[in-house]
């Protein structure tokens, strides 16, 4: 009975219902949109940074990461190259042998990082080919090098010149070699620009005296959500006493830190957002309670208990809350989808900085069910709490005063 | 005997600011089956008296007994239950629950009392017939005229078979024809259901229909006249 009363009350004042439901709807829409954009921007950022070089997950010989020494290289056995068969989320396995060397030309010497890569696999994750500013990309095992522009500049080298590399190879062997520069690569990141030299994997292995060995396997994944299943699969597939498996959070702690700081800042924005939302909804509830004081008085005089009346009004607001939240979800889906498919594109300094690094300056919204659900739920909970106000009001209602109005 | 007695009832509004003695020592006894009008100038305390009798408001001094119960001794919750069983209210206007039909309005209090459905239905129909609204049972208040709404309100007040009906200017918003019609119905129900009616009014034609006229002036009973029919 009380339910029926509540239900009909909702449809009684259509304008009031529409206003309340709409305020809840917009609250959900706004909160959802904001979270989707904010999370999406970070996802895009992380994805760009991670795929720039490291990849979401890497496999090394145990202890490699702390030392980063060539002596921790391990044999690239077939089964490792086929890890993608063990976990479908692994899109590509990128074998690398990485160490430091001295590059020199006559009187210039410069410390560089010499990385042996599988050119096609490397390109599939890092889009290295797109960063070539002059010359051509590497073939599988030709004696040639790709050199970052910064390195070339330091050494006064240009396309077609020969770069001479000297280093200490595997287990202390002398490493030395000279390679024609086949391409120049432009990295937006100054760190990489000043030190990267790429060789085809077998060439680099030969240079380091580490035939058949690699120092790391970078794994290409589509998105962060794939990390978990991949880690799980790797822990069962790999001998964890011989290998270490790391995700980007371990390899890029600064990025994690930046994200945490940004999220903390956003908490305040969210609090303000929810406060505005709460005030908006509260306003309509307040108006409704005020308008209906006389009616509340009549109902109590004819025998409705205050708790029954309070419950009725609470149910009304709850139903409005549900209605608004559901409509909010329905309205958010196309909006967020639109900005998922057509990301916001930024311009200005920030965008220029991103572009310089080779990142697309876009903020795609993430389209994930849990965002709609959490935001709708949050707004609904706010509504349900605010709905306690009329209960409180009814408890205190002075029947005679209410009916004198 | 289901009587109402008030002894030395005083009700003061705004005790802190400018106190208004809405009731200033009212002694009254209303017997079972009476059909009593409370009259008096505006501000004389008619509404306040009905509210105090019905337990909507509490007196500052004096005793109110309704059907043998000391109203002042009851908690708010007990009062609500007491009203539900024993007292029907009719107010000046906007009495009905707007989202319920005439029939549902009449059934409402019985529903709160958990009366069986069949009983509710029959009683509601019987009462709506008695007030001449058998063809309007499924209409909502907004689809009824003021007079029809007041008749529904009377039917609703009567539905739980209360001992008393308290009506505060039930005809104030009605034209004379509707007023007369409502009074006919009230008088008839008073006779047939033996329900005690106490109503306040300004309307001379309504006063003429009463069998007892209590006049209030400045919160006191200034005259009390019983008339035969
Ligand atoms: N809730 C209240 N707060 C303050 N003063 C009140 C309140 N209720 C009534 N009064 C005052 O008490 C006095 C009696 O009021 P009451 O409503 O009982 O008069 P009434 O006889 O019903 O008048 P009317 O014929 O105009 O309805 C008036 O002076 C009124 O202003
Ligand atoms: Mg009055």
XYZ file of C-alpha atoms and ligand atoms in Angstrom:
666
model
C 0.000 0.000 0.000
C 2.700 2.455 1.002
C 4.583 1.384 -2.063
C 1.591 2.046 -4.237
C 1.201 5.452 -2.663
C 4.866 6.210 -3.296
C 4.654 4.961 -6.854
C 1.677 7.107 -7.673
C 3.181 10.117 -5.989
C 6.035 9.897 -8.419
C 3.696 10.265 -11.350
C 1.550 12.860 -9.676
C 3.756 15.844 -10.173
C 5.390 15.101 -13.467
C 7.351 18.288 -13.527
C 8.859 17.701 -10.123
C 9.636 14.117 -11.017
C 11.240 15.215 -14.247
C 13.370 17.811 -12.491
C 14.547 15.411 -9.815
C 15.213 12.565 -12.215
C 16.972 14.922 -14.587
C 19.212 16.293 -11.863
C 20.197 12.734 -10.984
C 20.601 11.864 -14.637
C 22.968 14.754 -15.263
C 24.867 13.960 -12.128
C 25.516 10.437 -13.376
C 26.260 11.644 -16.864
C 28.727 14.224 -15.689
C 30.520 12.015 -13.202
C 30.737 9.155 -15.671
C 32.032 11.359 -18.431
C 34.629 12.879 -16.183
C 35.911 9.577 -14.929
C 35.926 8.035 -18.399
C 37.969 10.906 -19.805
C 40.322 11.080 -16.885
C 40.952 7.343 -16.755
C 41.089 7.204 -20.525
C 43.697 9.932 -20.692
C 45.859 8.044 -18.235
C 45.362 4.776 -20.043
C 46.410 6.396 -23.266
C 49.379 8.030 -21.586
C 50.534 4.827 -19.966
C 49.985 2.878 -23.120
C 52.076 5.362 -25.081
C 54.872 5.495 -22.563
C 54.952 1.776 -21.994
C 54.979 0.913 -25.669
C 57.631 3.512 -26.294
C 60.227 1.062 -25.186
C 59.625 -1.195 -22.226
C 56.353 -2.895 -22.946
C 53.790 -3.827 -20.307
C 55.735 -6.882 -19.202
C 59.344 -8.023 -19.512
C 61.096 -11.287 -18.816
C 64.740 -11.341 -17.716
C 67.167 -13.674 -16.138
C 66.668 -13.508 -12.418
C 68.469 -10.510 -10.944
C 69.014 -8.733 -14.266
C 66.961 -5.651 -13.518
C 68.979 -4.657 -10.487
C 72.326 -5.006 -12.255
C 71.406 -4.467 -15.889
C 74.582 -6.303 -16.852
C 75.225 -8.221 -20.032
C 76.500 -11.136 -17.952
C 72.899 -11.755 -16.990
C 72.027 -12.674 -20.568
C 70.224 -15.932 -21.124
C 69.774 -18.316 -24.040
C 66.875 -17.453 -26.297
C 65.381 -20.895 -26.492
C 62.501 -21.619 -28.814
C 59.963 -22.018 -26.049
C 60.606 -18.434 -24.953
C 59.912 -17.098 -28.399
C 56.674 -19.005 -28.343
C 55.387 -17.569 -25.067
C 52.580 -15.959 -27.027
C 51.167 -19.406 -27.555
C 50.881 -19.846 -23.794
C 48.964 -16.656 -23.194
C 46.747 -15.281 -25.942
C 47.063 -11.762 -24.477
C 50.725 -11.709 -25.511
C 50.637 -10.150 -28.966
C 54.327 -10.276 -29.634
C 57.581 -11.288 -27.997
C 60.420 -8.805 -28.517
C 63.864 -10.314 -27.906
C 66.579 -7.803 -27.064
C 70.164 -7.766 -26.051
C 71.031 -4.507 -24.378
C 74.191 -3.079 -22.956
C 76.336 0.012 -22.997
C 79.174 0.769 -25.352
C 81.444 3.593 -26.349
C 80.888 5.033 -29.787
C 83.657 6.960 -31.384
C 84.685 8.747 -34.529
C 88.177 10.123 -34.615
C 88.262 12.484 -31.681
C 84.651 12.202 -30.455
C 83.601 9.533 -28.005
C 80.193 9.056 -26.515
C 78.490 6.495 -24.286
C 75.596 4.802 -26.044
C 73.215 1.977 -25.452
C 73.524 -0.691 -28.094
C 70.386 -2.738 -28.457
C 70.043 -5.788 -30.610
C 66.533 -6.171 -31.913
C 64.355 -8.263 -34.115
C 63.398 -5.376 -36.450
C 59.862 -6.493 -37.311
C 58.884 -7.505 -33.810
C 60.419 -4.358 -32.371
C 58.480 -2.234 -34.787
C 55.194 -3.915 -33.994
C 55.283 -2.559 -30.453
C 57.417 0.574 -30.508
C 56.738 1.723 -34.067
C 60.433 2.311 -34.401
C 60.144 2.425 -38.153
C 57.944 5.515 -37.902
C 60.652 7.339 -35.997
C 63.141 7.103 -38.833
C 63.900 10.637 -39.887
C 66.475 9.785 -42.522
C 67.495 6.572 -44.252
C 65.915 3.175 -43.924
C 64.843 0.694 -41.277
C 66.941 -2.390 -40.416
C 66.678 -5.766 -42.139
C 66.862 -8.929 -40.113
C 70.600 -9.589 -39.972
C 72.420 -7.049 -42.014
C 75.545 -5.406 -40.684
C 74.061 -1.974 -40.170
C 72.969 0.338 -37.399
C 70.120 2.683 -36.625
C 71.377 5.642 -34.678
C 69.432 8.186 -32.690
C 69.770 11.710 -34.053
C 71.310 12.955 -30.841
C 74.017 10.341 -30.967
C 74.815 11.152 -34.569
C 74.991 14.823 -33.776
C 77.342 14.306 -30.838
C 79.647 12.267 -32.929
C 79.313 14.381 -36.032
C 78.040 11.444 -38.036
C 75.485 11.348 -40.750
C 73.678 8.794 -42.855
C 76.050 6.362 -44.587
C 78.940 7.066 -42.196
C 80.358 4.300 -40.079
C 79.912 4.149 -36.356
C 82.587 2.410 -34.294
C 81.492 0.683 -31.113
C 83.637 -0.650 -28.293
C 82.416 -2.404 -25.217
C 82.908 -5.210 -22.791
C 80.939 -8.206 -23.974
C 79.570 -11.303 -22.379
C 81.797 -12.598 -19.534
C 84.372 -9.913 -20.167
C 85.197 -10.558 -23.802
C 86.258 -7.568 -25.840
C 83.537 -6.260 -28.033
C 84.309 -4.116 -31.009
C 82.656 -3.504 -34.329
C 81.928 -0.901 -36.957
C 78.650 -0.520 -38.721
C 77.360 1.702 -41.480
C 74.554 4.007 -40.375
C 71.505 2.945 -42.304
C 69.009 5.194 -40.628
C 68.663 8.044 -38.202
C 65.971 7.826 -35.566
C 64.261 10.723 -33.880
C 63.149 10.196 -30.283
C 61.184 12.927 -28.595
C 62.649 11.791 -25.330
C 66.044 13.480 -24.894
C 67.336 10.535 -22.849
C 66.783 8.085 -25.652
C 67.844 10.522 -28.320
C 71.273 10.863 -26.753
C 72.042 7.202 -26.416
C 70.183 4.748 -28.622
C 71.935 2.604 -31.208
C 70.066 -0.334 -32.729
C 71.585 -3.383 -34.423
C 69.854 -6.459 -35.766
C 69.755 -9.071 -33.015
C 72.317 -11.582 -34.441
C 74.692 -8.722 -35.246
C 74.467 -7.397 -31.716
C 74.853 -10.874 -30.255
C 78.004 -11.330 -32.259
C 79.252 -7.903 -31.164
C 78.729 -8.739 -27.490
C 80.142 -12.227 -27.935
C 76.842 -13.586 -26.781
C 75.627 -15.740 -29.626
C 72.123 -17.000 -29.017
C 71.724 -14.910 -25.865
C 69.381 -12.062 -24.974
C 69.049 -9.861 -21.907
C 65.323 -9.277 -22.034
C 62.093 -10.200 -23.651
C 59.614 -7.342 -23.892
C 56.056 -8.516 -24.270
C 53.601 -6.586 -26.333
C 50.101 -6.509 -24.843
C 47.061 -4.579 -25.955
C 46.108 -3.046 -22.655
C 46.714 -2.922 -18.952
C 43.933 -5.355 -18.201
C 45.898 -8.047 -19.999
C 48.782 -7.858 -17.551
C 47.179 -9.982 -14.897
C 46.402 -13.027 -17.010
C 49.789 -12.789 -18.679
C 51.625 -12.686 -15.362
C 49.604 -15.632 -14.197
C 50.434 -17.637 -17.287
C 54.116 -16.726 -17.086
C 54.403 -17.746 -13.463
C 53.211 -21.208 -14.344
C 55.104 -21.473 -17.637
C 58.450 -20.139 -16.529
C 60.913 -21.414 -14.002
C 60.764 -18.522 -11.552
C 64.058 -19.473 -9.975
C 65.757 -18.745 -13.300
C 63.667 -15.881 -14.689
C 62.179 -12.690 -13.373
C 58.924 -11.303 -14.711
C 58.223 -7.599 -14.328
C 55.345 -5.387 -15.253
C 55.591 -1.727 -16.184
C 54.836 -0.615 -12.671
C 58.095 -2.082 -11.472
C 60.045 -0.807 -14.436
C 58.544 2.672 -14.527
C 57.906 3.677 -10.921
C 57.960 7.359 -11.873
C 54.964 6.927 -14.103
C 53.069 5.153 -11.344
C 53.976 7.970 -9.017
C 52.772 10.607 -11.461
C 49.501 8.831 -11.866
C 49.009 8.571 -8.112
C 49.686 12.268 -7.649
C 47.256 13.124 -10.410
C 44.559 10.877 -8.961
C 45.001 12.461 -5.557
C 44.452 15.859 -7.115
C 41.366 14.564 -8.806
C 39.859 13.388 -5.543
C 39.250 17.028 -4.698
C 37.648 17.636 -8.061
C 35.420 14.624 -7.519
C 34.467 15.770 -4.040
C 33.457 19.139 -5.418
C 31.553 17.438 -8.199
C 29.657 15.230 -5.773
C 28.950 18.191 -3.515
C 27.400 20.053 -6.423
C 25.448 16.963 -7.330
C 24.308 16.506 -3.755
C 23.161 20.107 -3.475
C 21.244 19.851 -6.709
C 19.414 16.737 -5.637
C 18.925 18.029 -2.122
C 17.330 21.173 -3.500
C 14.621 19.215 -5.261
C 14.041 17.030 -2.215
C 13.789 20.100 -0.036
C 11.322 21.728 -2.383
C 9.240 18.594 -2.456
C 9.137 18.265 1.345
C 8.136 21.894 1.705
C 5.403 21.730 -0.917
C 3.837 18.730 0.689
C 3.793 19.720 4.341
C 0.043 20.170 4.346
C -0.487 16.768 2.822
C 1.863 15.196 5.353
C -0.194 16.833 8.106
C -3.433 15.398 6.717
C -1.947 11.916 6.429
C -0.718 11.914 10.001
C -4.071 13.248 11.263
C -6.002 10.491 9.604
C -3.847 7.791 11.123
C -0.664 7.269 9.148
C 2.299 6.805 11.439
C 5.263 9.066 10.913
C 7.516 6.165 10.075
C 5.012 4.958 7.501
C 4.870 8.370 5.938
C 8.644 8.702 6.093
C 9.058 5.326 4.452
C 6.638 6.286 1.698
C 8.504 9.457 0.869
C 11.835 7.679 1.122
C 10.636 5.068 -1.345
C 9.574 7.832 -3.679
C 12.990 9.401 -3.658
C 14.658 6.016 -3.959
C 12.577 5.195 -6.997
C 13.405 8.557 -8.496
C 17.037 7.862 -7.709
C 16.888 4.508 -9.469
C 15.095 5.993 -12.409
C 17.544 8.867 -12.685
C 20.567 6.622 -12.259
C 19.356 4.190 -14.916
C 18.587 6.987 -17.311
C 21.966 8.424 -16.454
C 23.639 5.194 -17.504
C 21.615 5.071 -20.678
C 22.513 8.641 -21.515
C 26.185 8.171 -20.650
C 26.717 5.151 -22.865
C 26.394 6.948 -26.195
C 28.252 10.007 -24.900
C 31.209 8.071 -23.565
C 31.190 5.840 -26.614
C 31.366 8.877 -28.836
C 34.415 10.208 -27.023
C 35.882 6.734 -26.959
C 35.729 6.521 -30.743
C 36.370 10.208 -31.357
C 38.885 11.120 -28.706
C 39.289 14.669 -27.551
C 42.292 16.111 -29.314
C 44.402 18.551 -27.421
C 46.349 21.407 -28.796
C 48.826 23.831 -27.354
C 52.072 23.337 -25.468
C 51.080 20.154 -23.789
C 50.009 18.605 -27.043
C 53.207 19.771 -28.704
C 55.243 18.147 -25.943
C 53.351 14.911 -26.374
C 53.768 15.003 -30.106
C 57.459 15.590 -29.746
C 57.689 12.304 -27.874
C 55.800 10.706 -30.686
C 52.578 10.372 -28.692
C 49.262 11.266 -30.135
C 47.899 14.179 -28.065
C 44.465 12.642 -27.624
C 42.298 11.838 -24.641
C 40.118 8.934 -25.548
C 37.383 8.140 -23.033
C 37.580 4.633 -21.700
C 34.442 2.685 -22.279
C 34.138 0.251 -19.426
C 31.034 -1.040 -17.705
C 32.391 -0.553 -14.234
C 32.642 3.209 -14.659
C 28.973 3.537 -15.518
C 28.023 1.246 -12.698
C 30.176 2.832 -10.010
C 29.174 6.362 -10.889
C 25.498 5.480 -11.089
C 25.780 3.636 -7.804
C 27.591 6.527 -6.139
C 25.018 9.045 -7.247
C 22.274 6.668 -6.195
C 23.817 6.286 -2.748
C 24.045 10.050 -2.416
C 20.375 10.241 -3.344
C 19.416 7.510 -0.894
C 21.221 9.340 1.886
C 19.644 12.659 1.001
C 16.297 10.895 0.990
C 16.693 10.573 4.721
C 16.040 14.267 5.015
C 12.254 14.022 4.527
C 12.160 11.226 7.103
C 13.847 13.510 9.559
C 11.539 16.338 8.578
C 8.453 14.178 9.001
C 9.592 13.028 12.419
C 9.708 16.632 13.539
C 6.619 17.771 11.664
C 4.146 19.716 13.771
C 0.880 18.556 12.350
C -1.137 21.584 13.360
C 1.425 24.025 11.993
C 1.736 22.097 8.783
C -1.999 22.281 8.261
C -2.328 25.953 9.052
C -0.447 26.879 5.949
C -20.675 6.278 27.147
C -18.585 7.693 24.353
C -18.346 11.249 25.436
C -15.892 14.045 25.013
C -15.106 16.146 28.042
C -12.788 19.089 28.323
C -12.050 20.683 31.662
C -10.345 24.026 31.963
C -8.504 23.608 28.689
C -5.988 26.335 27.980
C -3.888 26.543 24.842
C -1.344 29.283 24.437
C 0.480 29.875 21.160
C 3.778 31.708 20.989
C 4.390 31.553 24.734
C 7.821 33.139 24.255
C 6.958 36.048 21.965
C 3.509 37.564 22.037
C 1.430 34.881 23.698
C -1.957 34.157 22.159
C -4.456 32.397 24.371
C -6.266 30.455 21.701
C -8.235 28.561 24.355
C -8.725 30.116 27.721
C -10.439 27.612 29.977
C -12.878 25.571 27.945
C -15.238 23.300 29.835
C -17.382 21.225 27.584
C -19.106 17.875 27.497
C -20.276 16.356 24.253
C -22.427 13.283 24.532
C -22.696 10.292 22.295
C -24.763 10.872 19.182
C -24.780 14.632 19.372
C -24.668 16.852 16.308
C -22.858 19.881 17.568
C -21.726 23.064 15.894
C -18.886 25.100 17.302
C -19.338 28.695 16.255
C -17.725 32.001 17.009
C -15.800 34.790 15.390
C -12.619 34.220 13.511
C -9.749 33.612 15.890
C -12.034 32.555 18.716
C -10.380 29.144 18.981
C -12.666 26.778 17.065
C -9.938 25.069 15.108
C -7.716 24.897 18.152
C -10.463 23.250 20.175
C -11.087 20.589 17.534
C -7.350 19.933 17.233
C -6.989 19.559 20.961
C -9.942 17.189 21.145
C -8.521 15.149 18.282
C -5.091 14.982 19.863
C -3.422 16.844 16.989
C -2.411 19.480 19.467
C -1.817 19.259 23.180
C -3.404 21.628 25.694
C -1.161 23.609 28.002
C -3.564 23.230 30.892
C -6.672 21.247 31.661
C -7.897 17.769 30.787
C -9.268 16.304 27.620
C -11.010 12.954 27.723
C -12.272 11.299 24.597
C -14.348 8.164 24.930
C -12.909 7.545 28.366
C -9.284 8.013 27.292
C -7.092 10.715 28.702
C -5.663 12.234 25.550
C -2.849 13.991 27.332
C -1.498 10.753 28.775
C -1.016 9.173 25.353
C 2.201 9.179 23.409
C 2.229 10.589 19.908
C 2.218 7.118 18.431
C -0.637 5.949 20.628
C -2.533 9.042 19.623
C -2.132 8.205 15.956
C -3.500 4.729 16.563
C -6.231 6.115 18.754
C -7.310 8.543 16.056
C -7.274 5.796 13.500
C -9.763 3.768 15.545
C -11.936 6.373 17.168
C -11.789 9.738 15.460
C -12.494 10.746 11.928
C -11.285 14.130 10.674
C -12.682 16.324 7.973
C -10.814 19.503 7.236
C -11.692 22.621 5.406
C -9.987 21.691 2.181
C -7.487 19.417 0.511
C -8.366 16.540 2.730
C -7.948 13.752 0.288
C -4.873 11.933 -0.842
C -4.500 13.269 -4.350
C -3.060 10.155 -5.914
C -5.775 7.818 -4.698
C -9.245 7.406 -6.151
C -12.332 8.197 -4.101
C -12.719 4.528 -3.267
C -9.069 4.147 -2.305
C -9.231 7.244 -0.160
C -12.151 5.792 1.731
C -10.411 2.446 2.086
C -7.144 4.012 3.164
C -7.594 4.094 6.922
C -9.127 0.611 6.906
C -6.055 -0.523 5.040
C -3.880 0.936 7.734
C -5.944 -1.081 10.180
C -5.369 -4.234 8.155
C -9.055 -4.861 7.622
C -9.767 -7.648 5.140
C -10.125 -6.634 1.549
C -13.726 -7.673 1.175
C -14.814 -5.709 4.202
C -12.930 -2.654 2.978
C -14.495 -2.836 -0.402
C -18.030 -3.252 0.829
C -17.703 -0.542 3.416
C -16.209 1.902 0.941
C -18.943 1.272 -1.571
C -21.634 1.495 1.026
C -20.319 4.825 2.259
C -19.768 6.298 -1.176
C -23.313 5.321 -2.038
C -24.481 6.927 1.178
C -22.830 10.207 0.191
C -24.253 9.910 -3.306
C -21.032 9.218 -5.183
C -21.594 5.689 -6.411
C -20.732 6.801 -9.934
C -17.523 8.587 -8.924
C -15.804 5.847 -7.000
C -12.864 5.525 -9.320
C -12.254 9.200 -9.818
C -9.309 10.975 -8.322
C -9.868 14.077 -6.164
C -8.769 16.374 -8.983
C -11.666 15.066 -11.054
C -14.221 15.849 -8.352
C -15.889 19.109 -7.386
C -15.187 20.638 -3.978
C -18.500 19.392 -2.624
C -17.872 15.906 -3.935
C -14.413 15.921 -2.405
C -15.828 16.884 0.984
C -18.360 14.093 0.721
C -15.544 11.660 0.025
C -13.724 13.103 3.033
C -16.768 12.469 5.188
C -17.022 8.936 3.838
C -13.366 8.374 4.571
C -13.704 9.740 8.090
C -16.577 7.355 8.659
C -15.007 4.280 7.132
C -13.304 2.844 10.197
C -16.528 3.319 12.181
C -15.121 5.947 14.486
C -16.972 7.155 17.540
C -16.490 10.794 16.657
C -16.151 12.891 13.600
C -14.444 16.235 13.995
C -14.961 18.582 11.077
C -13.328 21.983 10.851
C -15.413 24.209 8.609
C -16.249 21.379 6.250
C -18.442 23.617 4.104
C -16.212 26.667 3.969
C -15.249 26.106 0.360
C -18.640 24.927 -0.838
C -21.533 26.689 -2.465
C -24.825 26.688 -0.605
C -26.300 23.777 -2.494
C -23.304 21.555 -1.864
C -23.248 22.691 1.739
C -26.839 21.707 2.248
C -26.204 18.409 0.563
C -23.174 17.663 2.760
C -25.131 18.600 5.871
C -27.972 16.273 4.861
C -25.524 13.447 4.551
C -23.839 14.222 7.845
C -27.140 14.445 9.649
C -28.289 11.188 8.193
C -25.097 9.363 9.101
C -25.332 10.837 12.547
C -28.767 9.324 12.901
C -28.096 6.017 11.267
C -24.587 5.216 12.379
C -24.942 6.887 15.752
C -21.781 8.784 15.205
C -21.095 11.893 17.202
C -20.409 14.901 14.973
C -18.622 18.024 16.108
C -18.089 20.645 13.451
C -17.035 24.244 13.399
C -18.639 26.685 11.044
C -19.305 30.297 10.173
C -22.216 29.530 7.955
C -25.628 30.432 9.363
C -27.401 27.811 7.261
C -25.135 25.168 8.660
C -25.595 26.484 12.179
C -29.324 26.180 11.690
C -28.989 22.479 11.073
C -27.132 21.789 14.304
C -28.889 20.414 17.306
C -26.471 21.952 19.728
C -24.565 25.186 19.228
C -21.518 25.981 21.288
C -20.298 29.519 20.840
C -16.688 30.424 21.545
C -15.478 33.939 22.150
C -11.845 34.641 22.905
C -11.138 31.031 23.688
C -14.027 30.635 26.095
C -17.465 29.098 25.792
C -19.815 32.054 25.804
C -23.022 30.191 25.143
C -24.165 26.612 24.779
C -27.570 26.052 23.329
C -29.334 22.740 22.792
C -32.222 22.696 20.394
C -34.776 20.092 19.622
C -35.440 19.246 16.005
N -0.137 27.471 15.385
C -0.459 28.683 15.851
N 0.535 29.529 16.154
C 0.248 30.752 16.632
N -0.975 31.213 16.818
C -1.985 30.400 16.516
C -1.774 29.098 16.015
N -2.962 28.518 15.807
C -3.875 29.424 16.159
N -3.296 30.542 16.607
C -4.010 31.714 17.107
O -4.908 31.244 18.063
C -6.147 31.912 17.926
C -7.250 30.896 17.686
O -7.069 30.347 16.408
P -8.051 29.310 15.761
O -7.473 28.893 14.477
O -8.381 28.241 16.723
O -9.316 30.211 15.493
P -10.633 29.843 14.700
O -11.744 30.085 15.599
O -10.519 28.508 14.109
O -10.605 30.936 13.592
P -11.203 30.868 12.115
O -12.654 31.021 12.224
O -10.571 32.021 11.440
O -10.788 29.552 11.561
C -5.982 32.905 16.820
O -5.687 34.159 17.385
C -4.829 32.376 16.039
O -4.116 33.428 15.437
Mg -10.440 27.712 12.157
